[in-house]
Structure formats: structure tokens, C-alpha cells
Coordinates of C-alpha atoms in Angstrom, one line a residue:
Chain R
M26 CA 17.4 251.6 79.6
R27 CA 19.6 252.5 76.7
L28 CA 19.7 255.8 75.0
V29 CA 17.9 254.4 72.0
T30 CA 14.9 254.2 74.3
H31 CA 15.5 257.4 76.1
N32 CA 15.4 259.1 72.7
M33 CA 11.7 257.9 72.4
L34 CA 10.4 258.9 75.8
M35 CA 8.5 262.1 76.6
C36 CA 6.8 263.6 79.7
N37 CA 3.3 262.0 79.7
L38 CA 1.5 264.5 82.0
K39 CA -1.6 265.8 80.2
S40 CA -1.2 269.2 81.9
C41 CA 2.4 269.6 80.6
T42 CA 2.3 271.3 77.2
K43 CA 5.8 272.4 76.4
D44 CA 9.4 271.2 76.5
K45 CA 8.2 267.6 77.1
F46 CA 11.1 266.2 75.2
P47 CA 13.8 265.2 75.8
L48 CA 13.8 264.2 79.5
K49 CA 16.9 265.5 81.3
V50 CA 18.9 262.8 83.0
T51 CA 20.2 263.6 86.4
D52 CA 21.6 261.8 89.5
F53 CA 22.5 258.8 87.3
T54 CA 24.6 255.7 87.4
I55 CA 25.3 254.1 84.0
E56 CA 26.8 250.8 83.0
E57 CA 28.7 250.1 79.7
S58 CA 28.8 246.7 78.1
D59 CA 29.7 245.0 74.8
V60 CA 26.8 244.4 72.4
D61 CA 27.3 243.1 68.8
P62 CA 26.9 245.9 66.4
N63 CA 24.3 245.8 63.7
P64 CA 25.2 248.4 61.0
D65 CA 22.0 247.8 58.9
F66 CA 19.9 248.6 62.0
L67 CA 21.9 251.7 62.8
I68 CA 21.7 253.1 59.3
G69 CA 17.9 252.5 59.2
L70 CA 17.6 254.1 62.7
L71 CA 19.4 257.4 61.8
P72 CA 16.4 259.3 60.3
K73 CA 14.2 258.3 63.2
L74 CA 16.5 259.6 65.9
E75 CA 16.1 263.1 67.4
W76 CA 19.8 263.8 66.9
G77 CA 20.1 266.9 69.0
A78 CA 18.4 265.2 72.0
L79 CA 20.7 262.2 71.6
V80 CA 23.9 264.2 71.5
G81 CA 22.9 266.4 74.4
T82 CA 21.9 263.4 76.6
A83 CA 25.0 261.5 75.7
K84 CA 27.2 264.5 76.6
A85 CA 25.4 264.9 79.9
L86 CA 26.1 261.3 80.7
G87 CA 29.8 261.7 79.7
V88 CA 29.7 259.3 76.8
G89 CA 29.0 261.6 73.8
D90 CA 32.5 263.0 73.1
E91 CA 32.8 261.1 69.8
L92 CA 29.4 262.0 68.4
P93 CA 29.3 264.9 65.9
S94 CA 26.8 267.7 66.4
K95 CA 25.3 266.8 63.0
I96 CA 24.8 263.4 61.3
P97 CA 27.6 263.2 58.7
E98 CA 26.4 263.2 55.1
D99 CA 28.0 259.8 54.3
A100 CA 27.0 258.3 57.6
S101 CA 26.2 254.9 56.2
E102 CA 29.8 254.6 54.9
D103 CA 31.5 256.1 58.0
A104 CA 32.6 253.2 60.1
D105 CA 34.0 255.3 62.9
F106 CA 30.8 257.3 63.2
L107 CA 28.7 254.1 63.2
T108 CA 30.9 252.6 65.9
A109 CA 30.5 255.7 68.1
L110 CA 26.8 255.7 67.5
H111 CA 26.4 252.0 68.3
H112 CA 28.3 252.5 71.6
V113 CA 26.2 255.5 72.7
I114 CA 22.8 254.1 71.9
M115 CA 23.2 250.4 72.5
E116 CA 26.0 249.8 74.9
V117 CA 25.4 252.5 77.6
E118 CA 22.6 251.6 80.0
I119 CA 21.1 254.1 82.5
K120 CA 20.7 252.0 85.6
E121 CA 19.6 254.5 88.2
A122 CA 18.6 258.1 87.5
K123 CA 16.0 260.8 87.6
L124 CA 14.4 261.8 84.3
V125 CA 13.3 265.4 84.7
C126 CA 10.8 267.1 82.4
N127 CA 12.2 270.5 81.3
G128 CA 8.7 271.8 80.9
C129 CA 6.9 270.9 84.1
G130 CA 9.6 269.6 86.3
R131 CA 8.0 266.2 86.9
V132 CA 10.6 263.6 87.9
F133 CA 10.4 260.1 86.5
P134 CA 12.7 257.8 88.5
V135 CA 14.7 255.1 86.8
S136 CA 15.3 252.1 89.0
K137 CA 17.3 248.9 88.1
G138 CA 17.2 250.2 84.5
V139 CA 13.5 250.6 84.3
P140 CA 12.0 254.1 84.0
N141 CA 8.7 254.5 86.0
M142 CA 6.3 256.6 84.0
V143 CA 3.1 255.7 85.9
L144 CA 1.2 258.8 86.8
R145 CA -0.3 259.4 90.2
E146 CA -4.1 259.5 90.5
D147 CA -4.2 263.3 90.8
E148 CA -2.1 263.6 87.6
V149 CA -4.4 261.5 85.4
Chain W
M18 CA 11.8 224.3 60.8
K19 CA 12.4 227.9 61.9
L20 CA 8.9 227.9 63.4
K21 CA 9.4 224.7 65.5
H22 CA 12.8 225.9 66.6
L23 CA 11.6 229.3 67.7
Q24 CA 8.6 227.7 69.5
S25 CA 10.9 225.3 71.4
Q26 CA 13.2 228.1 72.4
L27 CA 10.3 230.1 73.7
E28 CA 9.1 227.2 75.9
D29 CA 11.8 228.4 78.3
V30 CA 10.2 231.9 78.8
Q31 CA 9.0 231.9 82.4
P32 CA 5.3 232.9 82.6
F33 CA 3.5 235.1 85.2
E34 CA 3.8 233.7 88.7
K35 CA 0.2 234.7 89.4
A36 CA -1.6 236.2 86.5
K37 CA -3.6 239.3 87.5
F38 CA -7.2 239.0 86.5
A39 CA -8.0 242.7 86.5
L40 CA -5.1 243.3 84.1
E41 CA -6.3 240.4 81.8
Q42 CA -2.8 238.9 81.9
Y43 CA -3.2 236.0 79.6
P44 CA 0.3 234.9 78.8
T45 CA 1.2 234.7 75.2
T46 CA 1.9 231.0 74.7
P47 CA 5.1 229.9 73.0
H48 CA 3.0 228.4 70.3
L49 CA 1.1 231.6 69.6
A50 CA 4.2 233.8 69.8
A51 CA 6.2 231.6 67.5
H52 CA 3.4 231.4 64.9
M53 CA 2.7 235.1 65.0
L54 CA 6.4 236.2 64.8
T55 CA 7.4 233.7 62.1
F56 CA 4.5 234.8 60.0
I57 CA 5.3 238.5 60.4
D58 CA 8.9 237.8 59.6
T59 CA 8.4 235.6 56.5
E60 CA 5.4 237.3 55.0
Y61 CA 6.2 241.0 55.7
D62 CA 9.9 241.1 56.8
D63 CA 8.8 243.4 59.6
I64 CA 11.1 242.1 62.4
E65 CA 14.7 241.9 61.3
D66 CA 16.7 245.2 62.0
Q67 CA 13.4 246.9 63.1
V68 CA 12.7 249.1 66.1
V69 CA 10.0 247.1 67.8
C70 CA 7.7 248.3 70.6
D71 CA 5.8 245.7 72.6
L72 CA 2.9 247.2 74.4
G73 CA 1.8 245.2 77.4
V74 CA 5.0 243.3 77.3
G75 CA 4.2 241.1 80.3
C76 CA 6.9 238.5 80.8
G77 CA 8.6 239.4 77.6
M78 CA 7.5 236.6 75.3
L79 CA 7.0 238.6 72.1
S80 CA 10.1 240.8 72.7
I81 CA 12.3 237.8 73.2
G82 CA 10.9 236.1 70.2
A83 CA 11.4 239.2 68.1
S84 CA 14.9 239.6 69.3
I85 CA 15.7 236.0 68.4
L86 CA 14.5 236.7 64.9
G87 CA 16.8 239.7 64.6
A88 CA 14.9 242.8 65.7
G89 CA 17.3 245.8 66.0
A90 CA 15.9 247.1 69.3
C91 CA 12.9 246.1 71.4
I92 CA 11.1 248.3 73.9
G93 CA 8.5 246.8 76.2
V94 CA 5.9 248.7 78.2
D95 CA 3.8 247.3 81.0
I96 CA 1.9 248.6 84.0
D97 CA 2.8 245.7 86.3
P98 CA 6.2 245.8 88.1
D99 CA 5.9 242.2 89.0
A100 CA 5.6 241.2 85.3
L101 CA 8.5 243.4 84.5
E102 CA 10.7 241.7 87.1
I103 CA 10.0 238.3 85.4
A104 CA 10.5 239.9 82.0
K105 CA 13.9 241.2 83.1
H106 CA 14.8 237.8 84.4
N107 CA 13.8 236.2 81.1
L108 CA 15.7 238.8 79.1
T109 CA 18.8 238.0 81.1
R110 CA 18.5 234.3 80.7
F111 CA 18.0 234.7 76.9
E112 CA 20.8 237.2 76.7
V113 CA 18.4 239.6 74.9
E114 CA 18.9 243.3 75.0
A115 CA 15.5 244.9 75.3
D116 CA 14.4 247.9 77.4
L117 CA 11.5 247.9 79.7
V118 CA 9.3 250.9 80.7
L119 CA 6.8 251.0 83.5
C120 CA 3.7 252.9 82.4
D121 CA -0.1 252.6 82.5
L122 CA -1.2 252.6 78.9
G123 CA -4.7 253.0 80.1
T124 CA -4.0 256.6 81.0
S125 CA -1.0 257.7 78.9
S126 CA 1.7 256.7 76.5
P127 CA 5.4 257.2 77.6
F128 CA 6.5 257.8 74.0
A129 CA 7.2 261.0 72.2
N130 CA 4.5 262.1 69.8
R131 CA 6.2 260.8 66.6
P132 CA 6.6 257.4 65.0
V133 CA 9.4 256.2 67.3
A134 CA 8.9 252.5 66.3
D135 CA 8.9 250.7 63.0
V136 CA 6.5 248.2 64.2
V137 CA 4.4 247.5 67.3
L138 CA 3.8 243.9 68.3
M139 CA 1.3 243.3 71.0
N140 CA -1.0 240.9 72.8
P141 CA -3.0 243.6 74.6
P142 CA -5.8 243.1 77.2
F143 CA -8.9 242.1 75.3
G144 CA -11.1 244.6 77.0
T145 CA -13.4 242.0 78.5
K146 CA -12.8 243.2 82.1
N147 CA -11.7 246.7 81.4
A148 CA -13.9 248.0 78.6
G149 CA -12.1 250.1 76.1
I150 CA -8.5 249.2 77.0
D151 CA -8.1 247.4 73.7
T152 CA -8.9 250.6 71.9
K153 CA -6.5 252.6 74.0
F154 CA -3.7 250.1 73.2
L155 CA -4.5 250.3 69.5
T156 CA -4.6 254.1 69.6
H157 CA -1.1 254.3 71.3
A158 CA 0.2 251.7 68.9
V159 CA -0.9 253.5 65.7
S160 CA 0.5 256.8 67.0
I161 CA 4.0 255.4 67.4
A162 CA 4.3 252.9 64.5
R163 CA 5.9 253.9 61.3
K164 CA 4.9 250.9 59.3
A165 CA 2.6 248.5 60.9
V166 CA 0.9 247.2 64.1
Y167 CA 0.5 243.5 64.7
S168 CA -2.0 242.8 67.5
L169 CA -4.0 239.9 68.9
H170 CA -7.7 240.3 69.7
K171 CA -10.6 238.1 70.6
S172 CA -12.1 237.0 67.3
S173 CA -15.6 237.8 68.7
T174 CA -14.5 241.5 68.8
R175 CA -13.4 241.5 65.2
E176 CA -15.9 244.0 63.9
H177 CA -15.1 246.5 66.7
I178 CA -11.4 246.1 66.1
V179 CA -11.6 246.7 62.4
K180 CA -13.8 249.7 62.9
T181 CA -11.5 251.1 65.5
A182 CA -8.5 250.6 63.2
E183 CA -10.2 252.4 60.4
R184 CA -11.3 255.2 62.6
L185 CA -7.6 255.7 63.6
G186 CA -6.8 256.0 59.9
A187 CA -5.1 252.6 59.5
T188 CA -6.1 249.8 57.1
C189 CA -6.8 246.6 58.9
E190 CA -6.4 243.1 57.8
V191 CA -7.1 239.9 59.8
L192 CA -4.1 237.7 59.0
A193 CA -5.1 234.6 60.9
E194 CA -7.5 233.2 63.4
L195 CA -5.6 231.3 66.1
K196 CA -6.6 229.1 69.0
F197 CA -5.4 230.6 72.3
N198 CA -5.4 228.2 75.2
I199 CA -5.8 230.3 78.3
G200 CA -6.5 227.3 80.5
K201 CA -5.3 227.2 84.1
T202 CA -3.9 230.7 84.1
M203 CA -6.9 232.2 86.0
A204 CA -8.0 230.7 89.3
M205 CA -11.6 231.7 88.6
H206 CA -11.9 229.6 85.4
K207 CA -14.1 226.7 86.2
Q208 CA -12.9 224.5 83.3
K209 CA -9.3 223.4 83.3
N210 CA -8.7 224.5 79.8
V211 CA -10.4 227.3 77.9
D212 CA -9.8 227.8 74.2
V213 CA -10.4 231.3 72.9
Y214 CA -10.2 232.2 69.3
V215 CA -8.0 235.2 68.6
D216 CA -7.3 237.2 65.5
L217 CA -3.9 238.2 64.5
V218 CA -4.5 241.6 62.9
R219 CA -2.2 243.8 60.9
L220 CA -2.8 247.6 60.9
D221 CA -1.0 249.2 58.0
V222 CA 0.0 252.7 59.1
S223 CA 2.6 253.4 56.4
A224 CA 0.2 255.8 54.5
M225 CA -0.6 257.9 57.6

């Protein structure tokens, strides 16, 4: 799972009511790879990202040093910014990890890159 | 030309090893996927550079097709780890970067409560074995799509689907009626080939 997807996930326990997003990433292994950048996609994606969550997660994974704390005003013209963003959201894959809900503490394991968000019977 | 080319590429997507009856795992055929995706791409321009969620991704047919047509990112969700194993294998073979999430959409959605996707593409369970599952998929889809949901449903359930879409606040249009050959996928089918008519519907959620 890449960070573009992590930025969309939320604790899905019905009983959990606060701090469901973002899920904290712990005990992780990551892999970095080369993916062709798509600037049009990145520019379109910017308003849809939860920026604070993305930067926080990237820093926790040790890959967010080049991301600014705020989206630059001229983001679509800023090649360095787009390169950094592309790397963080598309080229870093969380392979193994625990995703921990800050609200209720539920742990969602990531195995072979796939987060498991299936609830147990007593959680449904 | 684009259509034929896409369809022939999608012939290489490996289907379910053993489709699970309870999950209504009818594999999206290359024919159906290619027609559906080419139509969405040419008529609505809703694939290229978009964030696409594929609910009930199965072996990855729609996600792979959407990626070939230039989707910016694809995220597939399924309840079945066996299907996701095959999907992962397919993604690797096609060199497609899509993410997979294991989740039971019958009980909950893994996505944050905001329009995380531009479009949702899906071939959900029809709800013939698990009553109401089609409605749950549509509900999740509408809640995460910014622009539109494209979904396949049995034509015989059209009235119910249109009503459900409207109840969810979307406008619903039946774009096409397609023949879906689900023959031989299910051991319990007596005939070798079973043709089912399915609707490709578009739920416009942009005004929501």
C-alpha cells in the first residue's frame, strides 16, 4: 500500500467515534521503487489529500523530509515540490506494518502490502 | 481499435481459481470490462488521471483495465484474500501499480468519510444470494466518489437500483445493457453457459 491509499483509510469500527483518521503506522517495513511521474494527476490530487496526515505519516516513515508543512501556493508550477510529492505518495510502499487507530487503539495489520480491515464478528 | 486492443490485453488477466458462490464471484469478462471502460473513457473522460476505487476488485480486471487507460491511482477492495492473491499476481504481471485492501464491504467501508475517490468502478455482487449487498456497495460507492460511480447490475433489478441511487441522492442513468456470460464459473450451474443481462449504470454524484 502506498501513502496515496493510506491517506484514504480510516478506522472502520462502528464503536470508534473519534480520532479515526489517520491511522498511525508502526512496526513497518517499506520499499521504495521508481514509478513514472504523472504531474496532471498529482496536481488534480492535491485538493483531495489530507495534507497534515500525509506529512505526519511520511515523516513517521522517514521519507517526508522534503515535504513542506503546507502545500505551496504555486504548487502546480513547483517541479521540486511535485517530485517530492510523487516520491512520497507513489513510490513508497508499506509492505509490513501495524496501522493503529489513535481513537480506539484497534490494530489493522498490513501483510505483503495489503492492509487487513476485516472486522471480527464481535466488532460488527 | 482501442476497444479491441484493450480487450485482447485483458484476456491475459487470470480469473478466480475457484469462484465462491456465496460471494457471487462472477468474474468480469475481458469483453465486458473493455466495453465498460472504453465507454467511460471516451464518453465521460472519467478514467485518465483519476483516483479510481474498485469495490469488490476480485482478480483485478477493472483496476488493470483502468490503469491501462491511464488512471492516476487505483485502489481495490475485496473481502476474499484468495482473490486478492490472484489480483496481486495479475497486477505484477501487468506492471500495474494499484493498491489492495482487505475489507468486508457488507459490514463496513475502510475509507475515510469524505470523497477520497474521483470515480468508483465496480462489478459488485448482484444481491441474488446475499440480499441487500448490492445496496451496501452502492452506498459505500456514493459516499466516497467525488464525480461518479459506474456499476454493473442485473438488468432485472433495474428499478430497485435506480430507486436506491435516487434515495442516496445521486442521479442514475442506465448507460447500456450488456450480455454477461457467466457460464462455467459456478459448479452448480446446470447449463454450460448462462447469459445474464446486466446494466452499466452511472450515478452522478457531483452535485451532492
